[in-house]
Amino acid sequence: MKNLVVLTGAGISAESGISTFRDSGGLWEQYSIEDVATPEAWVKNPQLVTDFYNQRRKQLLEVEPNYGHIGLVELEKYFNVQIITQNVDNLHERAGSKNIIHLHGELIKVRSERFENIIYELKPENYEIKIGDKCEKGYQLRPHIVWFGEAVPMLEQAVKITEKADILVVIGTSLNVYPAASLVHYTRRDTPIYIIDPNSVAINNPNWYYIKKGASEGIKDLIEILKA
Ligand code: OAD
């Protein structure tokens, strides 16, 4: 089977009811990145950061995967599908996709502020963390999120996977955030790249095919194109 690599961003979860970041009404219009998504914010106001991610987790409990996520599971019948997501939600997992890499961390996990390999998965009924919640070594728990200014530990693995892509699909990302956005440049020269997004993203390139639709409609078109 051919390798189908899919890079997803906030737009694939938009139809599930999770706001994107940079569209009008997006999350970064309501909060500033500097206040809630940097290591400096965590030092300056951990309560605000904790509240922000507790709210994101609460919202995640209230939403369901949409056909954008489900269509990618369908594609596993025909391709070796590898998803590389910038999203911190777990909607790809809940839809049933098998191979998922989270470049920017995972909302449902928390980790020790001091020991990055001490990671815990929160239960749905216990989704909130509080200042004072500690790891087994006595250090504060923090969101398992890659904040702006932090290294992206899964990047190397994502690059290796992208280099082996026979087809790359990009869904619902403005390709504004690096290094994630740079992944599109790691494909082989002849690898076709399909972009599903209702708005224009990136640049024109002979190998890039645009499906200018929302994720759930766009994925139906993609399945038809790839099956043909
Ligand atoms: P953005 O908010 O930057 O981009 C969302 C993209 O989704 C845009 O290109 C929209 O046009 C598109 N979109 C909107 N509705 C859609 C729909 N129904 N179907 C498909 N696409 C749709 O989000 P990301 O590119 O994911 O990082 O942002 C990247 C990173 O920036 C995030 O992972 C997050 C953020 O700051 C961290 O928090 C570390």
PDB file of C-alpha atoms and ligand atoms in Angstrom:
ATOM      1  CA  MET A   1       0.000   0.000   0.000  1.00  0.00           C
ATOM      2  CA  LYS A   2       1.115   3.539  -0.691  1.00  0.00           C
ATOM      3  CA  ASN A   3       2.104   5.845   2.156  1.00  0.00           C
ATOM      4  CA  LEU A   4      -0.486   8.572   2.665  1.00  0.00           C
ATOM      5  CA  VAL A   5       0.773  11.178   5.104  1.00  0.00           C
ATOM      6  CA  VAL A   6      -1.725  13.697   6.459  1.00  0.00           C
ATOM      7  CA  LEU A   7      -0.767  16.933   8.177  1.00  0.00           C
ATOM      8  CA  THR A   8      -3.723  18.327  10.099  1.00  0.00           C
ATOM      9  CA  GLY A   9      -4.389  21.563  11.941  1.00  0.00           C
ATOM     10  CA  ALA A  10      -7.175  23.268  13.844  1.00  0.00           C
ATOM     11  CA  GLY A  11      -9.433  23.453  10.758  1.00  0.00           C
ATOM     12  CA  ILE A  12     -10.113  19.710  10.769  1.00  0.00           C
ATOM     13  CA  SER A  13     -11.723  20.057  14.202  1.00  0.00           C
ATOM     14  CA  ALA A  14     -13.615  23.281  13.395  1.00  0.00           C
ATOM     15  CA  GLU A  15     -16.773  21.449  12.321  1.00  0.00           C
ATOM     16  CA  SER A  16     -16.704  19.560  15.630  1.00  0.00           C
ATOM     17  CA  GLY A  17     -17.039  22.926  17.375  1.00  0.00           C
ATOM     18  CA  ILE A  18     -13.445  23.634  18.400  1.00  0.00           C
ATOM     19  CA  SER A  19     -12.295  27.133  17.423  1.00  0.00           C
ATOM     20  CA  THR A  20      -9.324  27.526  15.144  1.00  0.00           C
ATOM     21  CA  PHE A  21      -6.558  29.917  16.211  1.00  0.00           C
ATOM     22  CA  ARG A  22      -6.198  32.496  13.443  1.00  0.00           C
ATOM     23  CA  ASP A  23      -9.581  32.694  11.700  1.00  0.00           C
ATOM     24  CA  SER A  24     -11.825  35.601  12.670  1.00  0.00           C
ATOM     25  CA  GLY A  25     -13.242  34.705  16.105  1.00  0.00           C
ATOM     26  CA  GLY A  26     -10.317  32.295  16.595  1.00  0.00           C
ATOM     27  CA  LEU A  27      -8.727  31.545  19.958  1.00  0.00           C
ATOM     28  CA  TRP A  28      -5.819  33.954  19.502  1.00  0.00           C
ATOM     29  CA  GLU A  29      -8.306  36.803  19.126  1.00  0.00           C
ATOM     30  CA  GLN A  30      -9.629  36.043  22.619  1.00  0.00           C
ATOM     31  CA  TYR A  31      -6.345  35.247  24.358  1.00  0.00           C
ATOM     32  CA  SER A  32      -2.819  36.365  23.739  1.00  0.00           C
ATOM     33  CA  ILE A  33      -0.234  33.694  22.999  1.00  0.00           C
ATOM     34  CA  GLU A  34       2.159  35.435  25.405  1.00  0.00           C
ATOM     35  CA  ASP A  35      -0.332  35.047  28.278  1.00  0.00           C
ATOM     36  CA  VAL A  36      -1.209  31.373  27.914  1.00  0.00           C
ATOM     37  CA  ALA A  37       1.050  29.511  25.502  1.00  0.00           C
ATOM     38  CA  THR A  38       4.667  30.224  26.375  1.00  0.00           C
ATOM     39  CA  PRO A  39       7.024  28.974  29.104  1.00  0.00           C
ATOM     40  CA  GLU A  40       7.228  32.597  30.312  1.00  0.00           C
ATOM     41  CA  ALA A  41       3.439  32.687  30.797  1.00  0.00           C
ATOM     42  CA  TRP A  42       3.691  29.536  32.926  1.00  0.00           C
ATOM     43  CA  VAL A  43       6.284  31.185  35.159  1.00  0.00           C
ATOM     44  CA  LYS A  44       4.417  34.494  35.344  1.00  0.00           C
ATOM     45  CA  ASN A  45       0.842  33.318  35.814  1.00  0.00           C
ATOM     46  CA  PRO A  46       0.495  29.531  36.113  1.00  0.00           C
ATOM     47  CA  GLN A  47      -3.088  29.882  37.358  1.00  0.00           C
ATOM     48  CA  LEU A  48      -4.188  31.608  34.138  1.00  0.00           C
ATOM     49  CA  VAL A  49      -2.397  29.009  32.004  1.00  0.00           C
ATOM     50  CA  THR A  50      -3.903  26.153  34.034  1.00  0.00           C
ATOM     51  CA  ASP A  51      -7.400  27.632  33.738  1.00  0.00           C
ATOM     52  CA  PHE A  52      -6.969  28.096  29.989  1.00  0.00           C
ATOM     53  CA  TYR A  53      -6.063  24.428  29.413  1.00  0.00           C
ATOM     54  CA  ASN A  54      -8.717  23.196  31.873  1.00  0.00           C
ATOM     55  CA  GLN A  55     -11.278  25.045  29.747  1.00  0.00           C
ATOM     56  CA  ARG A  56      -9.890  23.513  26.562  1.00  0.00           C
ATOM     57  CA  ARG A  57     -10.187  20.023  28.131  1.00  0.00           C
ATOM     58  CA  LYS A  58     -13.749  20.688  29.286  1.00  0.00           C
ATOM     59  CA  GLN A  59     -14.660  21.717  25.735  1.00  0.00           C
ATOM     60  CA  LEU A  60     -13.047  18.573  24.344  1.00  0.00           C
ATOM     61  CA  LEU A  61     -15.395  16.438  26.440  1.00  0.00           C
ATOM     62  CA  GLU A  62     -18.357  18.153  24.782  1.00  0.00           C
ATOM     63  CA  VAL A  63     -17.404  17.583  21.130  1.00  0.00           C
ATOM     64  CA  GLU A  64     -17.242  14.634  18.731  1.00  0.00           C
ATOM     65  CA  PRO A  65     -15.099  13.811  15.691  1.00  0.00           C
ATOM     66  CA  ASN A  66     -16.584  14.973  12.367  1.00  0.00           C
ATOM     67  CA  TYR A  67     -16.438  13.373   8.921  1.00  0.00           C
ATOM     68  CA  GLY A  68     -13.051  15.011   8.336  1.00  0.00           C
ATOM     69  CA  HIS A  69     -11.583  12.755  11.021  1.00  0.00           C
ATOM     70  CA  ILE A  70     -13.715   9.767  10.056  1.00  0.00           C
ATOM     71  CA  GLY A  71     -12.850   9.996   6.350  1.00  0.00           C
ATOM     72  CA  LEU A  72      -9.181   9.605   7.246  1.00  0.00           C
ATOM     73  CA  VAL A  73     -10.031   6.328   8.994  1.00  0.00           C
ATOM     74  CA  GLU A  74     -11.844   5.214   5.787  1.00  0.00           C
ATOM     75  CA  LEU A  75      -8.662   5.865   3.831  1.00  0.00           C
ATOM     76  CA  GLU A  76      -6.842   3.249   5.920  1.00  0.00           C
ATOM     77  CA  LYS A  77      -8.624   0.641   3.752  1.00  0.00           C
ATOM     78  CA  TYR A  78      -6.615   1.777   0.733  1.00  0.00           C
ATOM     79  CA  PHE A  79      -3.453   3.370   2.113  1.00  0.00           C
ATOM     80  CA  ASN A  80      -0.912   3.152   4.853  1.00  0.00           C
ATOM     81  CA  VAL A  81      -2.144   6.328   6.565  1.00  0.00           C
ATOM     82  CA  GLN A  82       0.040   8.283   8.955  1.00  0.00           C
ATOM     83  CA  ILE A  83      -1.420  11.375  10.589  1.00  0.00           C
ATOM     84  CA  ILE A  84       0.825  14.160  11.817  1.00  0.00           C
ATOM     85  CA  THR A  85      -1.347  16.604  13.711  1.00  0.00           C
ATOM     86  CA  GLN A  86      -0.671  20.008  15.182  1.00  0.00           C
ATOM     87  CA  ASN A  87      -3.874  19.616  17.160  1.00  0.00           C
ATOM     88  CA  VAL A  88      -3.821  18.928  20.852  1.00  0.00           C
ATOM     89  CA  ASP A  89      -7.344  17.446  20.844  1.00  0.00           C
ATOM     90  CA  ASN A  90      -7.909  13.678  20.669  1.00  0.00           C
ATOM     91  CA  LEU A  91     -10.483  13.613  17.879  1.00  0.00           C
ATOM     92  CA  HIS A  92      -8.285  11.596  15.492  1.00  0.00           C
ATOM     93  CA  GLU A  93      -7.914   8.940  18.201  1.00  0.00           C
ATOM     94  CA  ARG A  94     -11.620   8.968  18.975  1.00  0.00           C
ATOM     95  CA  ALA A  95     -12.480   8.639  15.266  1.00  0.00           C
ATOM     96  CA  GLY A  96     -10.293   5.499  15.202  1.00  0.00           C
ATOM     97  CA  SER A  97      -7.171   6.490  13.257  1.00  0.00           C
ATOM     98  CA  LYS A  98      -4.311   4.095  13.987  1.00  0.00           C
ATOM     99  CA  ASN A  99      -1.119   6.079  13.449  1.00  0.00           C
ATOM    100  CA  ILE A 100      -1.057   9.556  14.958  1.00  0.00           C
ATOM    101  CA  ILE A 101       1.797  11.833  15.893  1.00  0.00           C
ATOM    102  CA  HIS A 102       0.999  14.916  17.974  1.00  0.00           C
ATOM    103  CA  LEU A 103       3.527  17.617  17.140  1.00  0.00           C
ATOM    104  CA  HIS A 104       2.225  20.119  19.702  1.00  0.00           C
ATOM    105  CA  GLY A 105       1.341  17.797  22.564  1.00  0.00           C
ATOM    106  CA  GLU A 106      -1.929  16.468  23.900  1.00  0.00           C
ATOM    107  CA  LEU A 107      -4.610  18.171  25.978  1.00  0.00           C
ATOM    108  CA  ILE A 108      -5.585  15.042  27.873  1.00  0.00           C
ATOM    109  CA  LYS A 109      -2.032  14.570  29.164  1.00  0.00           C
ATOM    110  CA  VAL A 110      -0.076  16.443  31.822  1.00  0.00           C
ATOM    111  CA  ARG A 111       3.533  16.107  32.784  1.00  0.00           C
ATOM    112  CA  SER A 112       6.003  16.948  35.503  1.00  0.00           C
ATOM    113  CA  GLU A 113       7.317  20.478  35.245  1.00  0.00           C
ATOM    114  CA  ARG A 114      10.794  19.122  36.010  1.00  0.00           C
ATOM    115  CA  PHE A 115      10.915  15.616  34.482  1.00  0.00           C
ATOM    116  CA  GLU A 116       9.496  15.747  30.965  1.00  0.00           C
ATOM    117  CA  ASN A 117       9.188  11.965  30.718  1.00  0.00           C
ATOM    118  CA  ILE A 118       6.837  11.707  33.689  1.00  0.00           C
ATOM    119  CA  ILE A 119       3.549  11.997  31.836  1.00  0.00           C
ATOM    120  CA  TYR A 120       0.029  11.206  33.052  1.00  0.00           C
ATOM    121  CA  GLU A 121      -3.179  10.777  31.086  1.00  0.00           C
ATOM    122  CA  LEU A 122      -6.137  12.505  32.735  1.00  0.00           C
ATOM    123  CA  LYS A 123      -9.428  10.636  33.050  1.00  0.00           C
ATOM    124  CA  PRO A 124     -12.472  12.446  31.586  1.00  0.00           C
ATOM    125  CA  GLU A 125     -13.984  12.803  35.089  1.00  0.00           C
ATOM    126  CA  ASN A 126     -10.712  14.298  36.356  1.00  0.00           C
ATOM    127  CA  TYR A 127      -9.818  16.629  33.533  1.00  0.00           C
ATOM    128  CA  GLU A 128      -8.797  19.633  35.633  1.00  0.00           C
ATOM    129  CA  ILE A 129      -5.353  20.192  37.028  1.00  0.00           C
ATOM    130  CA  LYS A 130      -4.722  22.600  39.860  1.00  0.00           C
ATOM    131  CA  ILE A 131      -1.741  24.509  41.101  1.00  0.00           C
ATOM    132  CA  GLY A 132      -0.421  22.182  43.805  1.00  0.00           C
ATOM    133  CA  ASP A 133      -1.029  18.947  41.829  1.00  0.00           C
ATOM    134  CA  LYS A 134       2.354  17.234  41.798  1.00  0.00           C
ATOM    135  CA  CYS A 135       4.098  14.377  39.983  1.00  0.00           C
ATOM    136  CA  GLU A 136       5.384  11.393  41.967  1.00  0.00           C
ATOM    137  CA  LYS A 137       8.693  13.205  42.486  1.00  0.00           C
ATOM    138  CA  GLY A 138       6.991  16.229  44.009  1.00  0.00           C
ATOM    139  CA  TYR A 139       7.063  18.675  41.103  1.00  0.00           C
ATOM    140  CA  GLN A 140       4.112  20.650  39.790  1.00  0.00           C
ATOM    141  CA  LEU A 141       2.162  19.169  36.885  1.00  0.00           C
ATOM    142  CA  ARG A 142       1.939  21.253  33.719  1.00  0.00           C
ATOM    143  CA  PRO A 143       0.005  20.804  30.469  1.00  0.00           C
ATOM    144  CA  HIS A 144       1.645  18.344  28.040  1.00  0.00           C
ATOM    145  CA  ILE A 145       1.653  21.021  25.355  1.00  0.00           C
ATOM    146  CA  VAL A 146       4.486  22.322  23.194  1.00  0.00           C
ATOM    147  CA  TRP A 147       4.419  26.027  23.887  1.00  0.00           C
ATOM    148  CA  PHE A 148       5.799  28.739  21.624  1.00  0.00           C
ATOM    149  CA  GLY A 149       9.537  28.875  22.142  1.00  0.00           C
ATOM    150  CA  GLU A 150       9.812  25.205  23.156  1.00  0.00           C
ATOM    151  CA  ALA A 151      11.412  22.408  21.147  1.00  0.00           C
ATOM    152  CA  VAL A 152       9.159  20.112  19.107  1.00  0.00           C
ATOM    153  CA  PRO A 153      10.347  16.647  20.161  1.00  0.00           C
ATOM    154  CA  MET A 154       8.274  14.735  17.582  1.00  0.00           C
ATOM    155  CA  LEU A 155       9.565  16.787  14.657  1.00  0.00           C
ATOM    156  CA  GLU A 156      12.395  14.457  13.667  1.00  0.00           C
ATOM    157  CA  GLN A 157      10.061  11.469  13.456  1.00  0.00           C
ATOM    158  CA  ALA A 158       7.534  13.562  11.501  1.00  0.00           C
ATOM    159  CA  VAL A 159      10.229  14.582   8.991  1.00  0.00           C
ATOM    160  CA  LYS A 160      11.247  10.938   8.422  1.00  0.00           C
ATOM    161  CA  ILE A 161       7.636   9.953   7.792  1.00  0.00           C
ATOM    162  CA  THR A 162       7.024  12.885   5.447  1.00  0.00           C
ATOM    163  CA  GLU A 163      10.118  12.023   3.419  1.00  0.00           C
ATOM    164  CA  LYS A 164       8.565   8.600   2.697  1.00  0.00           C
ATOM    165  CA  ALA A 165       5.152   9.993   1.690  1.00  0.00           C
ATOM    166  CA  ASP A 166       3.771   8.881  -1.694  1.00  0.00           C
ATOM    167  CA  ILE A 167       0.942  11.391  -1.212  1.00  0.00           C
ATOM    168  CA  LEU A 168       0.748  14.253   1.270  1.00  0.00           C
ATOM    169  CA  VAL A 169      -2.582  15.687   2.401  1.00  0.00           C
ATOM    170  CA  VAL A 170      -2.766  18.944   4.353  1.00  0.00           C
ATOM    171  CA  ILE A 171      -6.050  19.684   6.122  1.00  0.00           C
ATOM    172  CA  GLY A 172      -7.094  22.797   8.037  1.00  0.00           C
ATOM    173  CA  THR A 173      -3.819  24.477   8.817  1.00  0.00           C
ATOM    174  CA  SER A 174      -2.793  28.012   7.919  1.00  0.00           C
ATOM    175  CA  LEU A 175       0.822  26.756   7.714  1.00  0.00           C
ATOM    176  CA  ASN A 176       1.850  29.741   9.807  1.00  0.00           C
ATOM    177  CA  VAL A 177       3.558  27.949  12.656  1.00  0.00           C
ATOM    178  CA  TYR A 178       7.066  26.589  12.236  1.00  0.00           C
ATOM    179  CA  PRO A 179       8.611  24.098  12.327  1.00  0.00           C
ATOM    180  CA  ALA A 180       5.353  22.203  11.655  1.00  0.00           C
ATOM    181  CA  ALA A 181       4.701  24.188   8.449  1.00  0.00           C
ATOM    182  CA  SER A 182       8.125  23.270   7.093  1.00  0.00           C
ATOM    183  CA  LEU A 183       7.104  19.599   6.824  1.00  0.00           C
ATOM    184  CA  VAL A 184       5.518  20.232   3.400  1.00  0.00           C
ATOM    185  CA  HIS A 185       9.029  20.822   2.050  1.00  0.00           C
ATOM    186  CA  TYR A 186      10.292  17.369   3.040  1.00  0.00           C
ATOM    187  CA  THR A 187       8.343  15.361   0.474  1.00  0.00           C
ATOM    188  CA  ARG A 188      10.000  13.905  -2.595  1.00  0.00           C
ATOM    189  CA  ARG A 189       9.786  16.274  -5.567  1.00  0.00           C
ATOM    190  CA  ASP A 190       7.134  14.251  -7.385  1.00  0.00           C
ATOM    191  CA  THR A 191       4.887  13.658  -4.369  1.00  0.00           C
ATOM    192  CA  PRO A 192       1.456  15.204  -4.941  1.00  0.00           C
ATOM    193  CA  ILE A 193       0.198  17.463  -2.147  1.00  0.00           C
ATOM    194  CA  TYR A 194      -3.549  17.897  -1.617  1.00  0.00           C
ATOM    195  CA  ILE A 195      -4.682  20.867   0.468  1.00  0.00           C
ATOM    196  CA  ILE A 196      -8.166  20.793   1.985  1.00  0.00           C
ATOM    197  CA  ASP A 197      -9.102  24.212   3.340  1.00  0.00           C
ATOM    198  CA  PRO A 198     -11.972  26.617   2.611  1.00  0.00           C
ATOM    199  CA  ASN A 199      -9.469  29.471   2.489  1.00  0.00           C
ATOM    200  CA  SER A 200      -6.296  29.934   0.475  1.00  0.00           C
ATOM    201  CA  VAL A 201      -3.148  28.701   2.126  1.00  0.00           C
ATOM    202  CA  ALA A 202       0.470  28.603   1.050  1.00  0.00           C
ATOM    203  CA  ILE A 203       1.763  29.157  -2.427  1.00  0.00           C
ATOM    204  CA  ASN A 204       1.013  27.761  -5.818  1.00  0.00           C
ATOM    205  CA  ASN A 205       3.171  24.885  -6.811  1.00  0.00           C
ATOM    206  CA  PRO A 206       2.625  22.456  -9.698  1.00  0.00           C
ATOM    207  CA  ASN A 207       2.348  19.469  -7.329  1.00  0.00           C
ATOM    208  CA  TRP A 208      -0.189  21.124  -5.012  1.00  0.00           C
ATOM    209  CA  TYR A 209      -3.884  20.426  -5.594  1.00  0.00           C
ATOM    210  CA  TYR A 210      -6.421  22.583  -3.790  1.00  0.00           C
ATOM    211  CA  ILE A 211      -9.764  21.301  -2.547  1.00  0.00           C
ATOM    212  CA  LYS A 212     -11.292  24.556  -1.372  1.00  0.00           C
ATOM    213  CA  LYS A 213     -13.850  23.132   1.021  1.00  0.00           C
ATOM    214  CA  GLY A 214     -14.358  22.452   4.710  1.00  0.00           C
ATOM    215  CA  ALA A 215     -12.794  19.267   6.056  1.00  0.00           C
ATOM    216  CA  SER A 216     -15.831  16.975   6.007  1.00  0.00           C
ATOM    217  CA  GLU A 217     -16.866  17.860   2.432  1.00  0.00           C
ATOM    218  CA  GLY A 218     -13.264  18.079   1.256  1.00  0.00           C
ATOM    219  CA  ILE A 219     -12.390  14.624   2.501  1.00  0.00           C
ATOM    220  CA  LYS A 220     -15.232  13.129   0.447  1.00  0.00           C
ATOM    221  CA  ASP A 221     -13.745  14.713  -2.691  1.00  0.00           C
ATOM    222  CA  LEU A 222     -10.295  13.486  -1.717  1.00  0.00           C
ATOM    223  CA  ILE A 223     -11.500   9.911  -1.260  1.00  0.00           C
ATOM    224  CA  GLU A 224     -13.089  10.001  -4.733  1.00  0.00           C
ATOM    225  CA  ILE A 225      -9.913  11.421  -6.302  1.00  0.00           C
ATOM    226  CA  LEU A 226      -7.597   8.939  -4.600  1.00  0.00           C
ATOM    227  CA  LYS A 227      -9.794   5.919  -5.310  1.00  0.00           C
ATOM    228  CA  ALA A 228     -10.093   6.788  -9.016  1.00  0.00           C
TER     229      ALA A 228
HETATM  230  P1  OAD B   1      -4.904  28.156  12.313  1.00  0.00           P
HETATM  231  O1  OAD B   1      -6.021  28.731  13.129  1.00  0.00           O
HETATM  232  O2  OAD B   1      -3.689  28.980  12.105  1.00  0.00           O
HETATM  233  O3  OAD B   1      -5.438  27.753  10.863  1.00  0.00           O
HETATM  234  C1  OAD B   1      -6.641  27.065  10.729  1.00  0.00           C
HETATM  235  C2  OAD B   1      -6.870  26.758   9.259  1.00  0.00           C
HETATM  236  O4  OAD B   1      -8.068  25.986   9.182  1.00  0.00           O
HETATM  237  C3  OAD B   1      -7.047  27.982   8.353  1.00  0.00           C
HETATM  238  O5  OAD B   1      -6.261  27.837   7.177  1.00  0.00           O
HETATM  239  C4  OAD B   1      -8.546  27.951   8.033  1.00  0.00           C
HETATM  240  O6  OAD B   1      -8.830  28.471   6.748  1.00  0.00           O
HETATM  241  C5  OAD B   1      -8.836  26.465   8.084  1.00  0.00           C
HETATM  242  N1  OAD B   1     -10.241  26.093   8.333  1.00  0.00           N
HETATM  243  C6  OAD B   1     -11.211  26.789   8.953  1.00  0.00           C
HETATM  244  N2  OAD B   1     -12.365  26.086   8.964  1.00  0.00           N
HETATM  245  C7  OAD B   1     -12.109  24.917   8.332  1.00  0.00           C
HETATM  246  C8  OAD B   1     -12.881  23.756   8.032  1.00  0.00           C
HETATM  247  N3  OAD B   1     -14.168  23.642   8.371  1.00  0.00           N
HETATM  248  N4  OAD B   1     -12.270  22.733   7.381  1.00  0.00           N
HETATM  249  C9  OAD B   1     -10.964  22.812   7.025  1.00  0.00           C
HETATM  250  N5  OAD B   1     -10.194  23.876   7.288  1.00  0.00           N
HETATM  251  C10 OAD B   1     -10.747  24.920   7.935  1.00  0.00           C
HETATM  252  O7  OAD B   1      -4.557  26.746  12.994  1.00  0.00           O
HETATM  253  P2  OAD B   1      -3.242  25.840  12.835  1.00  0.00           P
HETATM  254  O8  OAD B   1      -2.628  26.015  11.490  1.00  0.00           O
HETATM  255  O9  OAD B   1      -3.613  24.474  13.279  1.00  0.00           O
HETATM  256  O10 OAD B   1      -0.124  25.701  18.414  1.00  0.00           O
HETATM  257  O11 OAD B   1      -2.315  26.488  13.930  1.00  0.00           O
HETATM  258  C11 OAD B   1      -1.063  25.918  14.166  1.00  0.00           C
HETATM  259  C12 OAD B   1      -0.679  26.052  15.618  1.00  0.00           C
HETATM  260  O12 OAD B   1      -0.840  27.414  16.038  1.00  0.00           O
HETATM  261  C13 OAD B   1      -1.562  25.285  16.559  1.00  0.00           C
HETATM  262  O13 OAD B   1      -1.162  23.941  16.671  1.00  0.00           O
HETATM  263  C14 OAD B   1      -1.406  26.003  17.863  1.00  0.00           C
HETATM  264  C15 OAD B   1      -1.491  27.417  17.327  1.00  0.00           C
HETATM  265  O14 OAD B   1      -0.923  28.409  18.055  1.00  0.00           O
HETATM  266  C16 OAD B   1       0.048  25.690  19.754  1.00  0.00           C
HETATM  267  O15 OAD B   1      -0.842  25.964  20.548  1.00  0.00           O
HETATM  268  C17 OAD B   1       1.435  25.359  20.160  1.00  0.00           C
END
